[in-house]
Every structure is written in structure tokens, then in C-alpha cells.
Short mmCIF file of C-alpha atoms in Angstrom, two decimals:
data_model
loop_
_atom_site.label_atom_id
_atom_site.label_comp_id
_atom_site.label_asym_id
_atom_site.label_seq_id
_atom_site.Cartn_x
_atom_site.Cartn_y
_atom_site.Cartn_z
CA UNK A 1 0.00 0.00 0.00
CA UNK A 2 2.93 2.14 0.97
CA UNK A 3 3.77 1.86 -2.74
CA UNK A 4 0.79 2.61 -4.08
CA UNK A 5 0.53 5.43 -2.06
CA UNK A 6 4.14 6.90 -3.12
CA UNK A 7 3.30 6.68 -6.64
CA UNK A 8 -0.11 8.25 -6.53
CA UNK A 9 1.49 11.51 -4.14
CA UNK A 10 4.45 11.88 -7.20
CA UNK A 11 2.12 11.44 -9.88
CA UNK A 12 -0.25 14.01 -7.74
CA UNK A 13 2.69 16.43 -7.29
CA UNK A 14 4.03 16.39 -10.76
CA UNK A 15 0.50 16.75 -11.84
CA UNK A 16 0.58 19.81 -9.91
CA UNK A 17 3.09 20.96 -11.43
CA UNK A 18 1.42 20.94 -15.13
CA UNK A 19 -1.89 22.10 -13.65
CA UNK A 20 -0.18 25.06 -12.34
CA UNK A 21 1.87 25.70 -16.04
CA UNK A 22 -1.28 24.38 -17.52
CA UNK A 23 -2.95 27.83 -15.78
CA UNK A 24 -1.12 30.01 -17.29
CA UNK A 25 -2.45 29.63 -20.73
CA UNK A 26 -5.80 31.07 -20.35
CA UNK A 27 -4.83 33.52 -18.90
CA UNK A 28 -2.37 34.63 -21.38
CA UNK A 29 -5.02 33.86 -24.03
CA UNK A 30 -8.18 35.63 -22.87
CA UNK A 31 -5.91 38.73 -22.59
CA UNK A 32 -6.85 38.59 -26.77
CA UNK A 33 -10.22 38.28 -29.17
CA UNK A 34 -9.57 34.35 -29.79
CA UNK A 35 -12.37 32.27 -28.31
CA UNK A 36 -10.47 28.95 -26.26
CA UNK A 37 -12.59 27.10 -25.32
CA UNK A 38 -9.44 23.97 -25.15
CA UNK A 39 -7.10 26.16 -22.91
CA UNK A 40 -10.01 26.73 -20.21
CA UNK A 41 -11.67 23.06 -20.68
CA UNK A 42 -8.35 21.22 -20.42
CA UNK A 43 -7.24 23.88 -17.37
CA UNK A 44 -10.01 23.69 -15.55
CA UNK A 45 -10.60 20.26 -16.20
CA UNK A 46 -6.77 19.47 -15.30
CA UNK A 47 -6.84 21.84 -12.02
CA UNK A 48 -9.94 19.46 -11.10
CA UNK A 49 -8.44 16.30 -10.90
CA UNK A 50 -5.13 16.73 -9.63
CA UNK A 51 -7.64 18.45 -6.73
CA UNK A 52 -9.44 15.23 -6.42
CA UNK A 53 -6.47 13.41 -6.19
CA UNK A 54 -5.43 15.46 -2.90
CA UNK A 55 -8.85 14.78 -1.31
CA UNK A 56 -8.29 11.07 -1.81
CA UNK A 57 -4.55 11.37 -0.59
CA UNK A 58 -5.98 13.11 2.15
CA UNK A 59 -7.52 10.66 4.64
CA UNK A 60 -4.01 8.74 4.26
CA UNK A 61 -1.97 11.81 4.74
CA UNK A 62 -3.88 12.53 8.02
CA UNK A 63 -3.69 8.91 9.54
CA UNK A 64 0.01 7.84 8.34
CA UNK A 65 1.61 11.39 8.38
CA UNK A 66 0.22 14.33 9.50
CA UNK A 67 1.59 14.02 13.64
CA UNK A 68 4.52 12.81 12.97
CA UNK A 69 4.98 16.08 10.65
CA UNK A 70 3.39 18.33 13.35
CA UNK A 71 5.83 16.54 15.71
CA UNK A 72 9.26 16.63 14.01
CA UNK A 73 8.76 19.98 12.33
CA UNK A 74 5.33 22.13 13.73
CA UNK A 75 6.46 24.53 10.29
CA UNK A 76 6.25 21.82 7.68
CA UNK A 77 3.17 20.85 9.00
CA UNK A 78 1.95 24.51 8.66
CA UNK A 79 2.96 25.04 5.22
CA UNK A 80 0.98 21.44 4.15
CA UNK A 81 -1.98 22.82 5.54
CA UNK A 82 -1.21 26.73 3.62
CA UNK A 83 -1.00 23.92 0.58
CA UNK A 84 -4.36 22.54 1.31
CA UNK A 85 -6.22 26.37 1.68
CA UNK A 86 -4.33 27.73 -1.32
CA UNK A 87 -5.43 24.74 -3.66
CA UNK A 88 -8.89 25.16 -2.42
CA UNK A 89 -8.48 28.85 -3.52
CA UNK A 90 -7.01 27.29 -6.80
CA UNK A 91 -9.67 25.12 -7.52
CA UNK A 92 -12.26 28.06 -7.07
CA UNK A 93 -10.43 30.43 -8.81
CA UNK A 94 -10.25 28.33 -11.51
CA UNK A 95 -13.76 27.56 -11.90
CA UNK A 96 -14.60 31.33 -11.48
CA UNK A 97 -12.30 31.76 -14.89
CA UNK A 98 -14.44 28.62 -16.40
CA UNK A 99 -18.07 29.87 -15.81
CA UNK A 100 -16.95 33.62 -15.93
CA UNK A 101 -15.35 32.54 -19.61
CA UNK A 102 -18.90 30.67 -20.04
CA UNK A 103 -20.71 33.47 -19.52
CA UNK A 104 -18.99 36.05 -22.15
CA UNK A 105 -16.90 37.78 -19.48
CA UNK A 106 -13.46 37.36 -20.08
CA UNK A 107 -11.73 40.22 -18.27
CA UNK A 108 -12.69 38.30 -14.91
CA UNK A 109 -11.86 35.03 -16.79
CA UNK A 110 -8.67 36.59 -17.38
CA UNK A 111 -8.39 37.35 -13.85
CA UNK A 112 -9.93 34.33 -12.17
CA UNK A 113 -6.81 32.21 -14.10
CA UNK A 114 -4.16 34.63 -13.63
CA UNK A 115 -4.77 34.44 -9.77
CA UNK A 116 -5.08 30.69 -9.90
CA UNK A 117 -1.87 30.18 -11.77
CA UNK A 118 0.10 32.62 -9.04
CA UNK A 119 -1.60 29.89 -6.24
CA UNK A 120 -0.84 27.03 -8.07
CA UNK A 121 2.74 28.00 -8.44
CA UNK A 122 2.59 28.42 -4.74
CA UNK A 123 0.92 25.48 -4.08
CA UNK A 124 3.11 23.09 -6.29
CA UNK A 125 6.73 25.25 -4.35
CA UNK A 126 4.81 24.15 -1.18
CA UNK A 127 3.96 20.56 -1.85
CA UNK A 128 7.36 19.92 -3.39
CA UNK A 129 8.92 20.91 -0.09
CA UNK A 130 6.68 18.98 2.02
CA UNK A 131 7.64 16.20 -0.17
CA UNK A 132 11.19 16.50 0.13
CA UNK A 133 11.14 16.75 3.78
CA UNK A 134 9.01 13.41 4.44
CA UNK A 135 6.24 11.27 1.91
CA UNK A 136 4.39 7.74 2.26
#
């Protein structure tokens, strides 16, 4: 299980990774007059799962990991659960760009996705060192 577990948190992290890169198309896009409807889809779409992932990592995270974390290092703990509030604020943001692109207003699509990608990045630079410190 431990196994299974290690693969699924790298392919979850890496994942991250592209869903945060993966962010920063739309917004670069909507900034113009093309329609793209494949950049949001795939973004949002992306952005969705690798959040699904995390709340299916999560029960295992809390029972196998989390108080040995808080125990050994109270700050890595911390910035895991900064991870978890930011991609919440990911996942939202990016669905805001989604239905705002949906419904013809792409200046707060633009927006929406621009502030997603900056909390992606931050959430992918937080994960990663969580990561490296301890994993499954």
C-alpha cells in the first residue's frame, strides 16, 4: 500500500506541477479576441483532478503522516496545511475563470486564471517541499 501510495502523491505532485503551467495559458489567451474554449476546458478540467487526487490522498496523509509532521517539524506541518487552503483557492479560482469565460466575461476570466496560476505555483513550491522533507 505504501507503494501505491508513493506513486499516486508523485504522480499528484508532478501533476501539480502541469496544472499550475497548464494555468497560465488562459490567462495569457483571454488577454486577446480568440475564443479557447481547449485552454479553459483542459485547465479547468486538469486543475480538477489533480484536486481530487489530494482529497483522496488526504484521509491517508492525516492517519500515516500528519503528527509525525506536526511533531518533528510544527512549520512543515503549517505550510501542508497553507497547501491545502491555497489549492482550495485554486480550484475556485479556476472555476470562477471557467463559468466567468462561459458566460462572455473574459476580463474576470482573465483574472480568475491569472490568480489561480500565481496559487498554483505556490501550491506546487509548497507541496514539493513537504515532499522533500518526508512522503508515504
Amino acid at each position: 500500500m505504501e507503494q501505491t501510495l508513493r506513486l499516486i502523491e508523485h504522480v499528484h505532485g508532478h501533476a501539480g506541477w502541469l496544472a499550475a503551467i497548464a494555468l497560465v495559458h488562459p490567462a495569457i489567451v483571454l488577454r486577446g479576441s480568440k475564443r479557447s474554449p481547449w485552454s479553459v476546458g483542459l485547465a479547468t478540467g486538469l486543475v480538477t483532478l489533480v484536486f481530487s487526487v489530494g482529497c483522496f490522498m488526504y484521509a491517508f496523509y492525516r492517519e500515516r503522516l500528519k503528527q509525525g509532521i506536526f511533531q518533528h517539524a510544527p512549520a512543515m506541518g503549517f505550510l501542508f496545511e497553507r497547501k491545502e487552503h491555497l489549492a482550495f483557492g485554486v480550484l475556485v479560482m479556476t472555476w470562477v475563470g471557467a463559468l466567468a469565460y462561459l458566460g462572455s466575461y473574459r476580463q474576470l476570466a482573465q483574472r480568475a486564471y491569472i490568480a489561480a496560476a500565481a496559487m498554483a505555483v505556490a501550491v506546487a513550491t509548497f507541496g514539493t517541499i513537504v515532499a522533500s522533507y518526508r512522503t508515504f
